[in-house]
Coordinates of C-alpha atoms in Angstrom, one line a residue:
M1 CA -72.6 -58.6 -16.3
P2 CA -74.2 -56.3 -13.7
A3 CA -72.6 -53.0 -13.2
P4 CA -71.3 -51.6 -9.9
P5 CA -73.4 -48.8 -8.4
A6 CA -72.4 -45.3 -9.4
L7 CA -70.4 -43.2 -7.0
P8 CA -71.6 -39.7 -6.1
S9 CA -69.5 -37.0 -7.7
S10 CA -69.1 -33.4 -6.7
S11 CA -67.6 -32.5 -10.1
S12 CA -69.7 -30.6 -12.5
Q13 CA -69.8 -32.1 -16.0
P14 CA -71.5 -31.0 -19.2
R15 CA -74.8 -32.9 -19.5
P16 CA -76.1 -34.3 -22.8
P17 CA -79.4 -32.9 -24.1
A18 CA -82.5 -34.6 -22.8
A19 CA -84.8 -36.6 -25.0
G20 CA -88.3 -37.9 -24.7
L21 CA -90.7 -35.1 -23.7
A22 CA -88.3 -32.2 -23.9
S23 CA -89.4 -29.3 -26.0
P24 CA -87.4 -28.2 -29.0
S25 CA -86.3 -25.1 -27.2
A26 CA -84.6 -27.2 -24.5
L27 CA -82.9 -29.5 -26.9
G28 CA -80.3 -29.3 -29.6
P29 CA -81.7 -29.6 -33.2
P30 CA -80.8 -33.3 -33.6
A31 CA -82.6 -34.4 -30.4
A32 CA -85.6 -32.1 -31.0
F33 CA -86.0 -33.3 -34.6
A34 CA -85.8 -37.0 -33.5
E35 CA -88.5 -36.4 -30.9
L36 CA -90.8 -34.6 -33.3
H37 CA -90.3 -37.2 -36.0
T38 CA -91.3 -39.9 -33.6
R39 CA -94.5 -38.0 -32.7
L40 CA -95.3 -37.2 -36.3
R41 CA -95.2 -40.9 -37.1
W42 CA -97.5 -41.6 -34.2
L43 CA -99.9 -38.9 -35.7
V44 CA -99.8 -40.6 -39.1
S45 CA -100.8 -43.9 -37.5
L46 CA -103.5 -42.2 -35.5
R47 CA -104.9 -40.6 -38.7
W48 CA -105.3 -44.0 -40.4
A49 CA -107.5 -45.0 -37.5
A50 CA -109.5 -41.8 -37.9
I51 CA -109.9 -42.4 -41.6
G52 CA -111.2 -45.8 -40.9
G53 CA -113.5 -44.4 -38.3
V54 CA -114.9 -41.9 -40.9
F55 CA -115.7 -44.7 -43.4
A56 CA -117.3 -46.8 -40.7
T57 CA -119.3 -43.9 -39.1
V58 CA -120.6 -42.7 -42.5
T59 CA -121.6 -46.1 -43.6
I60 CA -123.5 -46.8 -40.3
A61 CA -125.2 -43.4 -40.4
R62 CA -126.4 -44.0 -44.0
V63 CA -127.2 -47.7 -44.0
V64 CA -128.2 -48.4 -40.4
L65 CA -129.5 -45.1 -39.0
G66 CA -130.5 -43.4 -42.3
V67 CA -129.5 -40.0 -41.0
L68 CA -127.3 -38.9 -43.9
P69 CA -128.5 -38.1 -47.5
L70 CA -126.7 -39.9 -50.3
P71 CA -124.9 -36.8 -51.7
A72 CA -123.4 -36.1 -48.2
V73 CA -122.3 -39.7 -47.9
L74 CA -120.5 -39.6 -51.3
S75 CA -118.9 -36.3 -50.3
L76 CA -117.7 -37.7 -47.0
Y77 CA -116.3 -40.8 -48.7
A78 CA -114.4 -38.5 -51.1
L79 CA -113.1 -36.5 -48.1
A80 CA -111.9 -39.6 -46.4
A81 CA -110.1 -40.6 -49.5
L82 CA -108.5 -37.2 -49.7
M83 CA -107.4 -37.6 -46.1
A84 CA -105.8 -41.0 -46.9
G85 CA -104.0 -39.4 -49.8
Y86 CA -102.4 -36.6 -47.8
N87 CA -101.7 -39.0 -45.0
V88 CA -99.6 -41.0 -47.4
A89 CA -97.9 -37.8 -48.6
F90 CA -97.1 -36.8 -45.0
A91 CA -95.6 -40.2 -44.2
V92 CA -93.3 -40.0 -47.3
L93 CA -92.3 -36.5 -46.5
D94 CA -91.5 -37.4 -42.9
R95 CA -89.1 -40.2 -44.0
H96 CA -87.5 -38.7 -47.1
A97 CA -87.9 -35.0 -47.4
S98 CA -85.6 -32.4 -46.0
L99 CA -88.5 -30.3 -44.6
S100 CA -88.4 -29.2 -41.1
P101 CA -90.4 -31.4 -38.8
R102 CA -92.0 -28.3 -37.2
T103 CA -93.3 -27.4 -40.7
L104 CA -94.7 -30.9 -41.2
A105 CA -96.3 -30.8 -37.8
L106 CA -98.1 -27.5 -38.5
A107 CA -99.2 -28.7 -42.0
Q108 CA -100.6 -31.9 -40.5
V109 CA -102.6 -30.1 -37.8
I110 CA -104.0 -27.5 -40.1
S111 CA -104.9 -30.1 -42.8
D112 CA -106.8 -32.1 -40.1
L113 CA -108.6 -29.0 -38.9
L114 CA -109.7 -28.2 -42.5
S115 CA -110.8 -31.7 -43.1
L116 CA -112.7 -31.8 -39.9
T117 CA -114.4 -28.5 -40.8
V118 CA -115.5 -29.9 -44.3
L119 CA -116.7 -33.1 -42.6
L120 CA -118.9 -31.3 -40.2
H121 CA -120.3 -29.1 -42.9
L122 CA -121.3 -32.2 -44.9
S123 CA -122.8 -34.0 -41.9
G124 CA -124.9 -31.4 -40.0
G125 CA -122.5 -28.5 -39.2
T126 CA -123.0 -27.3 -35.7
E127 CA -125.7 -29.9 -35.2
N128 CA -123.1 -32.7 -35.4
P129 CA -121.8 -33.7 -32.0
F130 CA -118.5 -34.7 -33.4
F131 CA -117.4 -31.0 -33.5
V132 CA -115.8 -31.9 -30.1
F133 CA -113.0 -33.5 -32.2
Y134 CA -111.8 -29.9 -32.7
V135 CA -110.7 -30.0 -29.0
F136 CA -108.9 -33.3 -29.6
H137 CA -106.9 -31.7 -32.4
V138 CA -106.1 -28.7 -30.2
I139 CA -104.7 -31.1 -27.5
I140 CA -102.6 -32.8 -30.2
A141 CA -101.2 -29.5 -31.3
S142 CA -100.3 -28.7 -27.6
I143 CA -98.4 -32.0 -27.6
L144 CA -96.5 -31.4 -30.8
L145 CA -96.0 -27.7 -30.9
S146 CA -94.7 -24.9 -28.6
P147 CA -97.2 -23.0 -26.3
A148 CA -97.4 -20.0 -28.7
E149 CA -98.1 -22.2 -31.7
S150 CA -100.7 -24.2 -29.7
Y151 CA -102.6 -21.0 -28.8
G152 CA -102.4 -20.0 -32.5
I153 CA -104.0 -23.4 -33.4
A154 CA -106.7 -22.7 -30.8
G155 CA -107.5 -19.4 -32.4
L156 CA -107.6 -21.0 -35.9
T157 CA -109.9 -23.7 -34.6
T158 CA -112.2 -21.2 -33.1
G159 CA -112.2 -19.2 -36.3
L160 CA -113.0 -22.3 -38.4
F161 CA -115.8 -23.4 -36.2
G162 CA -117.3 -19.9 -35.7
G163 CA -116.9 -19.2 -39.5
L164 CA -118.7 -22.5 -40.3
A165 CA -121.5 -21.6 -37.9
L166 CA -121.8 -18.0 -39.3
A167 CA -121.7 -19.1 -42.9
E168 CA -124.4 -21.7 -42.5
H169 CA -126.5 -19.3 -40.4
T170 CA -126.3 -16.5 -43.0
G171 CA -126.9 -18.8 -45.9
L172 CA -123.4 -18.4 -47.4
L173 CA -123.1 -22.2 -47.1
P174 CA -126.0 -24.7 -47.3
H175 CA -126.8 -26.4 -44.1
A176 CA -127.3 -30.1 -44.1
H177 CA -129.7 -31.1 -41.4
L178 CA -129.2 -34.4 -39.5
A179 CA -132.3 -36.5 -39.4
L180 CA -131.9 -36.9 -35.7
A181 CA -131.9 -33.1 -35.2
V182 CA -135.0 -32.7 -37.5
A183 CA -136.9 -35.4 -35.5
A184 CA -136.4 -33.5 -32.3
P185 CA -139.2 -30.8 -31.7
G186 CA -137.7 -27.3 -32.1
A187 CA -134.2 -28.5 -32.7
T188 CA -134.0 -27.0 -36.2
E189 CA -135.1 -23.5 -34.9
L190 CA -132.6 -23.8 -32.1
F191 CA -129.6 -24.1 -34.4
H192 CA -130.8 -20.9 -36.2
Q193 CA -131.0 -18.8 -33.1
P194 CA -128.2 -16.1 -33.1
I195 CA -127.9 -16.1 -29.3
Y196 CA -127.5 -19.9 -29.3
L197 CA -124.9 -19.8 -31.9
V198 CA -123.0 -17.0 -30.2
G199 CA -123.1 -18.9 -26.9
L200 CA -122.0 -22.1 -28.6
V201 CA -119.1 -20.5 -30.4
A202 CA -118.0 -18.7 -27.1
A203 CA -118.2 -21.9 -25.1
F204 CA -116.3 -23.7 -27.9
A205 CA -113.6 -21.0 -27.9
A206 CA -113.3 -21.1 -24.1
T207 CA -113.0 -24.9 -24.2
C208 CA -110.3 -24.7 -26.9
F209 CA -108.1 -22.1 -25.1
F210 CA -108.6 -23.7 -21.7
S211 CA -107.6 -27.1 -23.3
V212 CA -104.4 -25.5 -24.6
Y213 CA -103.7 -23.9 -21.3
F214 CA -104.1 -27.2 -19.3
A215 CA -102.4 -29.3 -22.0
T216 CA -99.4 -27.0 -22.3
T217 CA -99.1 -26.7 -18.6
I218 CA -99.1 -30.4 -18.1
M219 CA -96.7 -30.9 -21.0
E220 CA -94.3 -28.3 -19.7
G221 CA -94.3 -30.0 -16.3
A222 CA -93.8 -33.4 -17.9
R223 CA -91.0 -31.9 -20.1
A224 CA -89.3 -30.5 -17.1
K225 CA -89.5 -33.8 -15.3
A226 CA -88.2 -35.5 -18.4
R227 CA -85.3 -33.1 -18.5
E228 CA -84.5 -33.7 -14.9
L229 CA -84.7 -37.5 -15.4
T230 CA -82.6 -37.4 -18.5
E231 CA -80.0 -35.2 -16.8
A232 CA -80.0 -37.5 -13.8
T233 CA -79.6 -40.5 -16.1
A234 CA -76.8 -38.9 -18.0
A235 CA -75.0 -38.0 -14.8
A236 CA -75.5 -41.6 -13.5
L237 CA -74.2 -43.0 -16.7
A238 CA -71.2 -40.6 -16.6
E239 CA -70.5 -41.6 -13.0
R240 CA -70.9 -45.3 -13.9
E241 CA -68.4 -44.9 -16.7
K242 CA -66.0 -43.1 -14.4
L243 CA -66.4 -45.9 -11.8
N244 CA -65.8 -48.5 -14.5
D245 CA -62.7 -46.6 -15.6
V246 CA -61.5 -46.5 -12.0
V247 CA -62.3 -50.2 -11.4
S248 CA -60.5 -51.2 -14.7
S249 CA -57.4 -49.1 -13.8
I250 CA -57.1 -50.7 -10.4
G251 CA -55.5 -53.8 -12.1
G252 CA -57.1 -56.2 -9.6
G253 CA -60.2 -58.2 -9.4
L254 CA -63.3 -56.9 -7.6
A255 CA -66.2 -59.1 -6.5
V256 CA -69.3 -58.5 -4.2
V257 CA -70.2 -61.7 -2.3
G258 CA -73.4 -62.3 -0.4
L259 CA -74.2 -64.1 2.8
D260 CA -74.4 -67.4 1.0
H261 CA -71.0 -66.8 -0.6
R262 CA -72.5 -66.4 -4.1
I263 CA -71.1 -63.7 -6.4
L264 CA -73.4 -60.8 -6.7
W265 CA -71.2 -58.6 -8.9
H266 CA -67.7 -58.7 -10.3
N267 CA -65.6 -56.7 -12.7
D268 CA -64.2 -57.9 -16.0
R269 CA -60.8 -58.7 -14.6
I270 CA -62.3 -61.5 -12.5
R271 CA -63.9 -63.0 -15.6
E272 CA -60.7 -62.7 -17.6
W273 CA -58.7 -64.5 -14.8
V274 CA -61.3 -67.4 -14.7
G275 CA -61.6 -67.5 -18.4
A276 CA -65.4 -67.4 -18.3
P277 CA -67.2 -66.2 -21.5
E278 CA -70.1 -64.7 -19.5
T279 CA -71.0 -63.4 -16.0
L280 CA -70.1 -65.4 -12.9
C281 CA -73.0 -63.9 -10.9
G282 CA -74.9 -66.4 -8.9
S283 CA -72.0 -68.9 -8.7
F284 CA -70.2 -69.8 -5.4
C285 CA -66.9 -67.9 -5.2
H286 CA -65.0 -70.9 -3.9
E287 CA -66.0 -72.9 -6.9
V288 CA -65.4 -70.5 -9.8
L289 CA -62.4 -68.7 -8.3
W290 CA -60.5 -71.3 -6.4
G291 CA -61.8 -74.6 -7.7
E292 CA -62.9 -75.8 -4.3
E293 CA -66.0 -77.9 -3.7
A294 CA -66.5 -76.6 -0.1
R295 CA -65.8 -73.2 1.4
C296 CA -62.1 -72.4 1.7
E297 CA -60.3 -72.7 5.0
N298 CA -59.7 -69.3 6.6
C299 CA -62.1 -67.8 4.0
P300 CA -61.6 -64.0 4.1
A301 CA -65.3 -63.4 3.1
E302 CA -66.5 -65.6 5.9
V303 CA -64.2 -63.9 8.5
A304 CA -65.3 -60.4 7.3
L305 CA -69.0 -61.4 7.5
R306 CA -68.5 -62.9 11.0
T307 CA -66.4 -60.2 12.5
G308 CA -67.4 -57.1 10.5
R309 CA -63.8 -56.2 10.0
P310 CA -61.5 -56.5 6.9
H311 CA -59.5 -59.6 6.5
Q312 CA -56.7 -60.8 4.2
S313 CA -55.5 -64.2 3.1
E314 CA -53.4 -65.7 0.3
K315 CA -55.0 -68.0 -2.2
F316 CA -53.7 -70.0 -5.1
S317 CA -55.3 -70.6 -8.5
R318 CA -56.3 -74.1 -9.5
G319 CA -54.2 -76.1 -12.0
P320 CA -50.8 -77.8 -12.0
A321 CA -48.2 -76.5 -9.5
E322 CA -45.9 -75.0 -12.1
A323 CA -48.8 -73.0 -13.6
R324 CA -50.4 -71.8 -10.3
R325 CA -50.6 -68.2 -9.5
S326 CA -50.7 -66.5 -6.1
Y327 CA -53.4 -64.0 -5.1
L328 CA -53.9 -61.8 -2.1
V329 CA -57.6 -61.5 -1.2
T330 CA -58.8 -58.6 0.9
A331 CA -62.4 -58.9 2.1
S332 CA -64.1 -55.8 3.4
P333 CA -67.6 -55.8 4.9
I334 CA -70.4 -53.8 3.3
R335 CA -73.0 -52.6 5.7
D336 CA -76.7 -51.8 5.0
A337 CA -78.6 -48.8 6.3
A338 CA -79.2 -50.6 9.6
G339 CA -75.4 -51.2 10.0
E340 CA -75.7 -54.9 9.4
V341 CA -73.1 -56.7 7.3
R342 CA -74.9 -58.3 4.4
Q343 CA -72.3 -58.3 1.7
V344 CA -68.5 -58.4 1.3
L345 CA -66.3 -56.7 -1.2
E346 CA -63.3 -58.8 -2.2
F347 CA -60.3 -57.1 -3.7
I348 CA -58.1 -59.8 -5.4
Q349 CA -54.5 -59.0 -6.4
D350 CA -52.3 -61.2 -8.5
I351 CA -49.1 -61.3 -6.4
T352 CA -47.3 -64.0 -8.4
D353 CA -44.7 -61.7 -9.8
R354 CA -44.2 -60.1 -6.4
K355 CA -43.7 -63.5 -4.8
E356 CA -41.2 -64.4 -7.5
M357 CA -39.4 -61.2 -7.0
E358 CA -39.2 -61.7 -3.2
A359 CA -37.8 -65.2 -3.8
S360 CA -35.3 -63.8 -6.3
L361 CA -34.3 -61.2 -3.8
V362 CA -33.7 -63.9 -1.2
Q363 CA -31.7 -65.9 -3.7
A364 CA -29.7 -62.8 -4.6
G365 CA -29.0 -62.3 -1.0
K366 CA -27.7 -65.9 -0.7
M367 CA -25.6 -65.3 -3.8
V368 CA -24.1 -62.2 -2.2
A369 CA -23.3 -64.2 0.9
V370 CA -21.8 -67.0 -1.1
G371 CA -19.7 -64.4 -2.9
E372 CA -18.4 -62.9 0.3
L373 CA -17.8 -66.4 1.7
A374 CA -15.8 -67.3 -1.5
S375 CA -13.8 -64.1 -1.2
G376 CA -12.9 -65.0 2.4
I377 CA -12.0 -68.6 1.4
A378 CA -9.9 -67.3 -1.5
H379 CA -7.9 -65.1 1.0
E380 CA -7.5 -68.1 3.3
I381 CA -6.3 -70.4 0.4
A382 CA -3.8 -67.9 -0.9
N383 CA -1.5 -68.3 2.2
P384 CA -1.2 -72.1 1.9
L385 CA -0.7 -71.9 -1.8
A386 CA 2.1 -69.4 -1.2
A387 CA 3.7 -71.8 1.3
I388 CA 3.4 -74.7 -1.2
G389 CA 4.9 -72.6 -4.0
A390 CA 7.8 -71.5 -1.8
S391 CA 8.4 -75.1 -0.6
A392 CA 8.4 -76.3 -4.2
E393 CA 10.8 -73.7 -5.2
L394 CA 13.1 -74.5 -2.2
L395 CA 13.0 -78.2 -3.1
R396 CA 14.0 -77.4 -6.7
E397 CA 17.0 -75.5 -5.4
I398 CA 18.0 -78.4 -3.1
L399 CA 17.7 -80.8 -6.0
S400 CA 20.0 -78.6 -8.2
S401 CA 23.0 -79.8 -6.1
P402 CA 25.2 -82.2 -8.1
S403 CA 25.1 -84.9 -5.4
L404 CA 21.3 -85.2 -5.6
R405 CA 21.0 -84.6 -9.3
E406 CA 22.9 -87.9 -10.1
R407 CA 20.7 -90.1 -8.0
P408 CA 18.4 -92.1 -10.3
E409 CA 15.5 -92.3 -7.8
L410 CA 15.2 -88.5 -7.8
E411 CA 15.3 -88.1 -11.6
A412 CA 11.5 -87.4 -12.0
L413 CA 11.3 -85.1 -8.9
P414 CA 12.3 -81.9 -10.7
R415 CA 9.6 -82.4 -13.3
H416 CA 6.9 -82.9 -10.7
L417 CA 8.0 -80.0 -8.7
E418 CA 7.8 -77.8 -11.9
K419 CA 4.2 -79.1 -12.4
I420 CA 3.4 -78.2 -8.7
E421 CA 4.7 -74.7 -9.2
R422 CA 2.8 -74.2 -12.5
Q423 CA -0.5 -75.4 -10.9
V424 CA 0.1 -73.2 -7.8
F425 CA 0.7 -70.2 -10.1
R426 CA -2.5 -71.1 -12.0
C427 CA -4.4 -71.3 -8.7
K428 CA -3.0 -67.9 -7.7
E429 CA -4.2 -66.4 -11.0
I430 CA -7.7 -67.8 -10.5
I431 CA -7.9 -66.6 -6.9
Q432 CA -6.7 -63.1 -8.0
T433 CA -9.3 -63.0 -10.8
L434 CA -12.0 -64.2 -8.3
L435 CA -11.1 -61.6 -5.8
A436 CA -11.1 -58.9 -8.5
F437 CA -14.5 -60.0 -9.6
A438 CA -15.9 -60.1 -6.1
R439 CA -14.5 -56.8 -5.2
R440 CA -17.3 -54.2 -5.1
G441 CA -16.7 -51.0 -6.9
G442 CA -17.0 -47.6 -5.4
P443 CA -19.9 -45.2 -5.8
E444 CA -18.5 -44.0 -9.1
T445 CA -16.8 -46.4 -11.5
V446 CA -13.6 -45.2 -12.9
L447 CA -13.3 -45.9 -16.7
A448 CA -10.0 -46.6 -18.3
P449 CA -8.8 -48.0 -21.7
V450 CA -9.4 -51.8 -21.7
E451 CA -8.2 -54.5 -24.0
L452 CA -11.4 -56.5 -24.6
N453 CA -9.6 -59.7 -25.6
H454 CA -7.6 -59.6 -22.2
V455 CA -11.0 -59.4 -20.3
V456 CA -12.3 -62.3 -22.4
E457 CA -9.2 -64.4 -21.6
D458 CA -9.5 -63.6 -17.8
A459 CA -13.2 -64.6 -17.8
L460 CA -12.7 -67.8 -19.8
R461 CA -9.9 -68.8 -17.4
L462 CA -12.6 -68.9 -14.6
V463 CA -15.1 -71.0 -16.5
E464 CA -13.2 -73.3 -18.8
E465 CA -12.6 -76.1 -16.4
S466 CA -16.2 -76.0 -15.3
A467 CA -17.3 -76.1 -18.9
R468 CA -15.0 -79.0 -19.7
A469 CA -16.3 -80.9 -16.7
R470 CA -19.8 -80.5 -18.1
S471 CA -18.9 -81.6 -21.6
K472 CA -19.1 -78.1 -23.1
A473 CA -16.4 -76.8 -25.4
I474 CA -15.6 -73.1 -25.5
V475 CA -14.4 -71.9 -28.9
R476 CA -12.4 -68.6 -29.1
E477 CA -12.6 -66.4 -32.2
L478 CA -10.8 -63.3 -30.9
A479 CA -9.9 -60.7 -33.6
P480 CA -6.4 -59.4 -33.1
G481 CA -5.5 -55.7 -33.1
L482 CA -8.8 -54.5 -31.7
P483 CA -9.0 -50.9 -30.5
R484 CA -9.4 -50.4 -26.8
V485 CA -12.7 -49.6 -25.2
E486 CA -13.4 -47.1 -22.4
A487 CA -14.7 -49.3 -19.6
D488 CA -14.3 -50.9 -16.2
A489 CA -12.5 -54.3 -16.7
Q490 CA -14.2 -55.9 -13.6
Q491 CA -17.7 -54.9 -14.9
L492 CA -17.0 -56.1 -18.4
Q493 CA -15.8 -59.4 -16.9
Q494 CA -19.1 -59.6 -14.9
V495 CA -21.1 -59.1 -18.1
L496 CA -19.2 -61.9 -19.9
L497 CA -19.4 -64.3 -17.0
N498 CA -23.2 -63.8 -16.8
L499 CA -23.5 -64.5 -20.5
L500 CA -21.2 -67.6 -20.3
S501 CA -23.1 -68.9 -17.3
N502 CA -26.5 -68.6 -19.1
A503 CA -25.0 -70.3 -22.2
L504 CA -23.7 -73.2 -20.0
D505 CA -27.2 -73.6 -18.4
A506 CA -28.9 -73.5 -21.8
I507 CA -27.0 -76.5 -23.2
E508 CA -28.2 -79.9 -22.2
G509 CA -25.5 -82.5 -22.6
E510 CA -22.7 -81.8 -24.9
G511 CA -22.5 -78.5 -26.8
H512 CA -20.4 -75.6 -27.9
I513 CA -20.1 -72.0 -26.8
R514 CA -18.5 -69.6 -29.3
V515 CA -16.9 -66.4 -28.0
R516 CA -16.1 -63.9 -30.7
T517 CA -14.7 -60.4 -30.8
R518 CA -14.7 -58.1 -33.8
R519 CA -14.6 -54.5 -35.0
A520 CA -17.6 -53.0 -36.7
E521 CA -18.2 -49.4 -37.7
G522 CA -16.4 -47.6 -34.9
R523 CA -17.5 -50.1 -32.3
V524 CA -16.1 -53.3 -30.8
E525 CA -18.4 -56.2 -30.6
L526 CA -18.4 -59.2 -28.2
C527 CA -20.6 -62.1 -29.2
V528 CA -21.5 -65.2 -27.1
A529 CA -23.3 -67.8 -29.0
D530 CA -24.5 -71.3 -27.9
D531 CA -26.2 -74.2 -29.5
G532 CA -28.6 -74.8 -26.6
C533 CA -32.3 -74.9 -26.3
G534 CA -33.0 -71.3 -27.4
I535 CA -35.5 -68.7 -26.0
P536 CA -39.2 -68.6 -26.9
A537 CA -40.1 -65.5 -28.9
A538 CA -42.7 -64.5 -26.3
H539 CA -39.9 -64.1 -23.7
L540 CA -37.6 -61.9 -25.7
P541 CA -39.3 -58.6 -25.0
R542 CA -38.9 -59.2 -21.2
L543 CA -35.5 -60.7 -21.3
F544 CA -33.8 -57.7 -19.7
D545 CA -36.5 -57.0 -17.1
P546 CA -35.4 -57.3 -13.5
F547 CA -36.3 -60.6 -11.8
F548 CA -37.5 -62.2 -15.0
T549 CA -36.0 -65.6 -15.6
T550 CA -36.9 -68.7 -17.6
K551 CA -34.9 -71.0 -15.2
P552 CA -36.5 -73.2 -12.6
P553 CA -37.1 -71.7 -9.2
G554 CA -34.0 -71.5 -7.1
K555 CA -31.6 -71.7 -10.1
G556 CA -31.8 -68.2 -11.4
T557 CA -32.3 -64.8 -9.8
G558 CA -33.6 -62.9 -12.9
L559 CA -31.0 -60.2 -12.2
G560 CA -28.1 -61.3 -14.5
L561 CA -29.2 -59.9 -17.8
Y562 CA -30.8 -56.9 -16.2
L563 CA -27.4 -56.0 -14.6
C564 CA -25.6 -56.7 -17.9
Q565 CA -27.8 -54.3 -19.7
R566 CA -27.4 -51.6 -17.0
I567 CA -23.6 -52.0 -17.1
V568 CA -23.4 -51.9 -20.9
A569 CA -25.7 -48.9 -21.1
R570 CA -23.5 -47.0 -18.6
L571 CA -20.5 -47.7 -20.9
G572 CA -22.4 -46.2 -23.8
G573 CA -23.0 -49.5 -25.5
T574 CA -25.9 -51.9 -26.4
I575 CA -26.7 -55.5 -25.8
D576 CA -29.0 -57.5 -28.1
C577 CA -30.2 -61.0 -28.3
E578 CA -31.1 -63.3 -31.2
S579 CA -32.6 -66.7 -30.5
E580 CA -34.4 -69.5 -32.2
P581 CA -35.9 -72.3 -30.0
G582 CA -34.0 -75.5 -30.6
R583 CA -31.2 -73.8 -32.5
G584 CA -29.4 -71.7 -29.9
T585 CA -29.0 -68.1 -28.7
T586 CA -26.5 -65.3 -29.6
F587 CA -25.9 -62.2 -27.3
T588 CA -24.0 -59.3 -28.9
V589 CA -22.5 -56.6 -26.8
A590 CA -21.4 -53.5 -28.8
L591 CA -19.1 -50.9 -27.1
P592 CA -17.7 -47.6 -28.6
A593 CA -14.1 -48.1 -29.8
R594 CA -11.4 -45.7 -28.6
S595 CA -9.9 -43.7 -31.5
A596 CA -6.2 -43.3 -32.0
A597 CA -6.4 -39.8 -30.5
G598 CA -7.5 -41.3 -27.2
G599 CA -11.2 -40.5 -27.4
V600 CA -14.2 -42.6 -28.2
A601 CA -14.6 -43.1 -31.9
G602 CA -17.4 -41.1 -33.3
A603 CA -17.7 -38.9 -30.2
P604 CA -17.5 -35.1 -30.6
L605 CA -14.3 -33.5 -29.5
P606 CA -14.4 -31.1 -26.6
G607 CA -15.6 -27.7 -27.6
G608 CA -17.1 -29.1 -30.8
P609 CA -20.7 -28.8 -31.8

């Protein structure tokens, strides 16, 4: 996938060492050695070509031109074989030996200069025009070695060539005349003239040293440019990595769209959302992102291209309605140097969770309004119920007179009046419990010793009739003699009612809800278990997150379990969930038990450690 352009940075960062043409002094040892090894391998390959050239040139000079005597030819063949032998040795040493590449470079250059000197001696000495290859080796040394070493090689080359000319001139070494030189009138005498030889060696020395000067100057300039280029490349790569980190940490999708609405660049998040194995560049954004055959209505990219101003719109992913996700697309124009809008940067945010949170907040607001309404209705119902109860009690007193008690048609009336009083009293208890539950606590909750079983009974009184109407049976397993817990009764009731409500919703058709209390290791536990549909394992880690719900939209706010956890945590307890899909779910609330001394069991006494 194409990468976004690097952003300029004013921060200074350590730059990695340059490679390529950089000299060893400008590089760390690993980079310098790698560079020199590469050049040495190139020199070995070049030497093979030179060895082949020696064999070919000697053969042509002997067979075709007849300018070399047979002993010289045989000696030159032997020299070429010797060169092949040490070339193999240098290739092996370069790959396997632990010698310094600088040492290998010097050894190769010096070996080649010595071989060239012997070759010239066997093929005419200073008469052979191939002595110019000395200059070639000097230039190679300038490429491989430092300037000081290159000037040293130039001095060695001048010494070898001058020494060869002096030795042949004085007779210390036999001089092999070339037939071409002998055929030229006066040529043999010319090569024996001291002034000529001095001028030749001086011109040769000047050529070698000037070659080193120009070659090292050019190489130093090239190395400086290479260092600058490498440093600029390293800086660009560092900025690119920084930009990639920034783009990745944004958490949203980024895409650059052209005038034809084709994607020119995108980050990995876009590809992950779409599920594409490779780049989406070149594709139309409305096809690959939104599954539309034509351009989207109110396309933000189109508006930004037309108006030159940023534009936002909401989009939905393709797929079934229950799996669709909501995205907020912000299109910002990108202007070229002339100020024309040629591209658009789209910033795409997944706002599905935010939309669900907003819907949950609206639903929570509705629930608050319903609670307030229910509280008002409960207040209004309390007065008529009080009147009904008083009237029933008055009628019972009237019926207690002997004259009315003996009348057979009024025989069943006392029993019905008693039923009315009992049901009115029950309604009053439900209303009082509902009002206590709906009553909002102050800014600081006052904790007091609470009988957990009493809280459970009060909560079950509110939901039992509803559970029975929905064919769900609630089974009590309340352990007697439990120690009290330090808590707020209304808040504990809220926790239990939330758990019971979730259990009722989880059971389809008939089922059972088991409410159990018990004591365990200085704690009092409350368990609510159902035999409903269960919770998938993937949802368990997010179960207590705010606004997370597995219920259909509009049926749950996603706040119930979150508030339960907050309440239990404030009381110093824990709430855990165990669930198996298809088998049911068990929530366990554990609270610290009060000790006989009046404190929380297991808590340090005041002034203790």
